[in-house]
XYZ file of C-alpha atoms in Angstrom:
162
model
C -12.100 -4.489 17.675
C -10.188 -1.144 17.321
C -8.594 -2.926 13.935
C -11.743 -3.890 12.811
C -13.007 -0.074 13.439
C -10.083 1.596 12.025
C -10.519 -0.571 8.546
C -14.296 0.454 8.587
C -13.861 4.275 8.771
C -10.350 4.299 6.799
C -12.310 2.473 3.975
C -15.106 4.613 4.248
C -12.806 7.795 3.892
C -10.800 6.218 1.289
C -14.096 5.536 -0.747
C -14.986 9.153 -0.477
C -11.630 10.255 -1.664
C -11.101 7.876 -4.316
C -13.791 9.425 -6.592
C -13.801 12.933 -7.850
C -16.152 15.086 -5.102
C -16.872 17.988 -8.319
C -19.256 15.522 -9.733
C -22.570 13.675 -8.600
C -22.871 11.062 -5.783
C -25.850 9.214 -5.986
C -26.822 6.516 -3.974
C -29.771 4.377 -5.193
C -33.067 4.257 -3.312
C -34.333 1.179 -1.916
C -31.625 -1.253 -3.515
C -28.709 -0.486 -2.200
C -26.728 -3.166 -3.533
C -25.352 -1.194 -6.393
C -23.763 1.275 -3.819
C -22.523 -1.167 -1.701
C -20.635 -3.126 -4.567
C -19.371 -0.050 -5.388
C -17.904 0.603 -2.325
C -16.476 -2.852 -1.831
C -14.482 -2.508 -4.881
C -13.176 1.231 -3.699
C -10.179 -0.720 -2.313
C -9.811 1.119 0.926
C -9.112 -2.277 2.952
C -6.927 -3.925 0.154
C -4.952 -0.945 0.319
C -5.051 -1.366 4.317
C -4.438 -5.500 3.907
C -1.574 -4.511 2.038
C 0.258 -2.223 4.406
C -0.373 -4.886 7.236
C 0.688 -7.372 5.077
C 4.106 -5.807 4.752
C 4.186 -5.238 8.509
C 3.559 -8.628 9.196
C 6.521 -9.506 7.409
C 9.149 -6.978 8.920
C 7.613 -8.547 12.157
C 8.130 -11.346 11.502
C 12.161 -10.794 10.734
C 12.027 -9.263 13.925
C 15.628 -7.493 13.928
C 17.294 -4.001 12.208
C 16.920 -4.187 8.775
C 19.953 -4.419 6.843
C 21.747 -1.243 5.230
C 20.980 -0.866 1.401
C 24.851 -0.299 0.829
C 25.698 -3.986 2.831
C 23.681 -5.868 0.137
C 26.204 -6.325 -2.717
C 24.589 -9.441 -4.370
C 20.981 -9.393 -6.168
C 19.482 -9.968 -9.199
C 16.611 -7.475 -10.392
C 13.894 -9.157 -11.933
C 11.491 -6.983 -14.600
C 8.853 -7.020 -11.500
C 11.388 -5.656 -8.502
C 12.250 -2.701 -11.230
C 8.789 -1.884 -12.138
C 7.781 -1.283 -8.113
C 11.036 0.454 -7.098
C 10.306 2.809 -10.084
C 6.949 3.442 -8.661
C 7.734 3.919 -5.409
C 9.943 6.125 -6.100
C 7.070 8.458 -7.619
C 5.789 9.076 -4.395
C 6.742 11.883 -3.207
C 6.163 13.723 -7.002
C 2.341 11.978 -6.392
C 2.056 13.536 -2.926
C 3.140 16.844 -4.350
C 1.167 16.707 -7.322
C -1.940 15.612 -5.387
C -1.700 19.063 -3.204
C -0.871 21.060 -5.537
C -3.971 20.451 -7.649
C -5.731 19.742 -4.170
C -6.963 16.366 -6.118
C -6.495 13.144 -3.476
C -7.559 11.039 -5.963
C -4.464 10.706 -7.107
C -2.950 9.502 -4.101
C -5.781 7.654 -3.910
C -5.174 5.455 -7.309
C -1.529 5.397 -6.968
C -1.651 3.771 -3.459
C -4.235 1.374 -5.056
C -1.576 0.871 -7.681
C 1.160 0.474 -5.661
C -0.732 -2.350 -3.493
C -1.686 -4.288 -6.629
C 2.360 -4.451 -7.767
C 3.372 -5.381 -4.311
C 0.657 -8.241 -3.933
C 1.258 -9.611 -7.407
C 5.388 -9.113 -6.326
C 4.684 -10.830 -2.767
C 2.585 -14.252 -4.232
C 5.736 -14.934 -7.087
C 8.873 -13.320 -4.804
C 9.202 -14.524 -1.251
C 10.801 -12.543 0.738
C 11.161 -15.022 4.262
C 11.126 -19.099 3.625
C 11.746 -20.208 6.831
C 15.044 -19.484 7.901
C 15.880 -17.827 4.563
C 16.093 -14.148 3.922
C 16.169 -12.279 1.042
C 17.337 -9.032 2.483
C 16.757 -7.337 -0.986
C 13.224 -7.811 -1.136
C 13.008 -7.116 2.396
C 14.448 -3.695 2.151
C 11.219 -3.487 -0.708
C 8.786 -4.523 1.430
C 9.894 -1.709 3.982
C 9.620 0.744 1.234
C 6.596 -0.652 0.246
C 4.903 -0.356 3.719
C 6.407 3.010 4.534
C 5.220 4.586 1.605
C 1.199 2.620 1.692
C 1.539 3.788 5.725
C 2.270 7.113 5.042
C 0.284 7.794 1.949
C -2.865 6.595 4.124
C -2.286 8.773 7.060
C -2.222 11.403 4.650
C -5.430 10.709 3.409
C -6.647 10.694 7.724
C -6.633 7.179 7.226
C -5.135 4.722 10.010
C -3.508 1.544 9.188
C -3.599 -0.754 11.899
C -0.404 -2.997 12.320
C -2.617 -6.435 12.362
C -5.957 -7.371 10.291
């Protein structure tokens, strides 16, 4: 119930921050389908999904996560680089997104950020039973930390479970 709750009003706020608040918000009269569509596709609880998704799996390893430095084999496919360089842009998003007190763009690069790490997560397991690939583990930690942290900046709370 409280997970339920906290993916209602963090989508809700998410929603609101996602658009530009200088312009118009209209909401139709009588049909509100057209609003509500809109909102569905704000991406407030994919963004959530995501984070929880990444949790799930660091749960599920259930033990310290190795050292970056103690990995000294891995290959680096085109996808793995293309995330780590984003994720590496967060703090310069953060920063830019107060300075120019604009959340939207936290906004679109968490929804960003979510989309690479889904797409990365369905091709690049990172548990197979008994099988860890502590590379893409240490991603998925990255991942989560920075969709956690970017949402509780935006006042929105990501529940551990969905």
């Amino acid at each position: 119930e409280e997970a339920a709750r906290q993916l209602a009003v963090g989508s809700v706020i998410f929603n609101d921050l996602k658009s530009d608040m200088k312009g118009v918000v209209s909401i139709a009269r009588g049909d509100l389908a057209p609003t509500i569509a809109a909102f569905e596709k704000s991406g407030g609880a994919y963004v959530v999904y995501s984070a929880s998704r990444a949790g799930s799996i660091l749960r599920r390893y259930n033990r310290p996560l190795p050292r970056a430095a103690d990995i000294t084999s891995f290959d680096l496919s085109d996808q793995e680089s293309q995330l780590i360089l984003r994720l590496l842009e967060f703090p310069e998003k953060v920063a830019r997104a107060a300075d120019e007190d604009n959340p939207p763009i936290l906004v679109r690069y968490l929804l960003e950020i979510a989309g690479l790490y889904n797409s990365y997560y369905a091709s690049s397991p990172v548990l197979q039973g008994d099988q860890v690939n502590e590379f893409r583990l240490l991603i998925t930690s990255s991942v989560q930390h920075v969709l956690v942290t970017g949402l509780k900046l935006l006042h929105v709370t990501s529940p551990p479970k969905i």
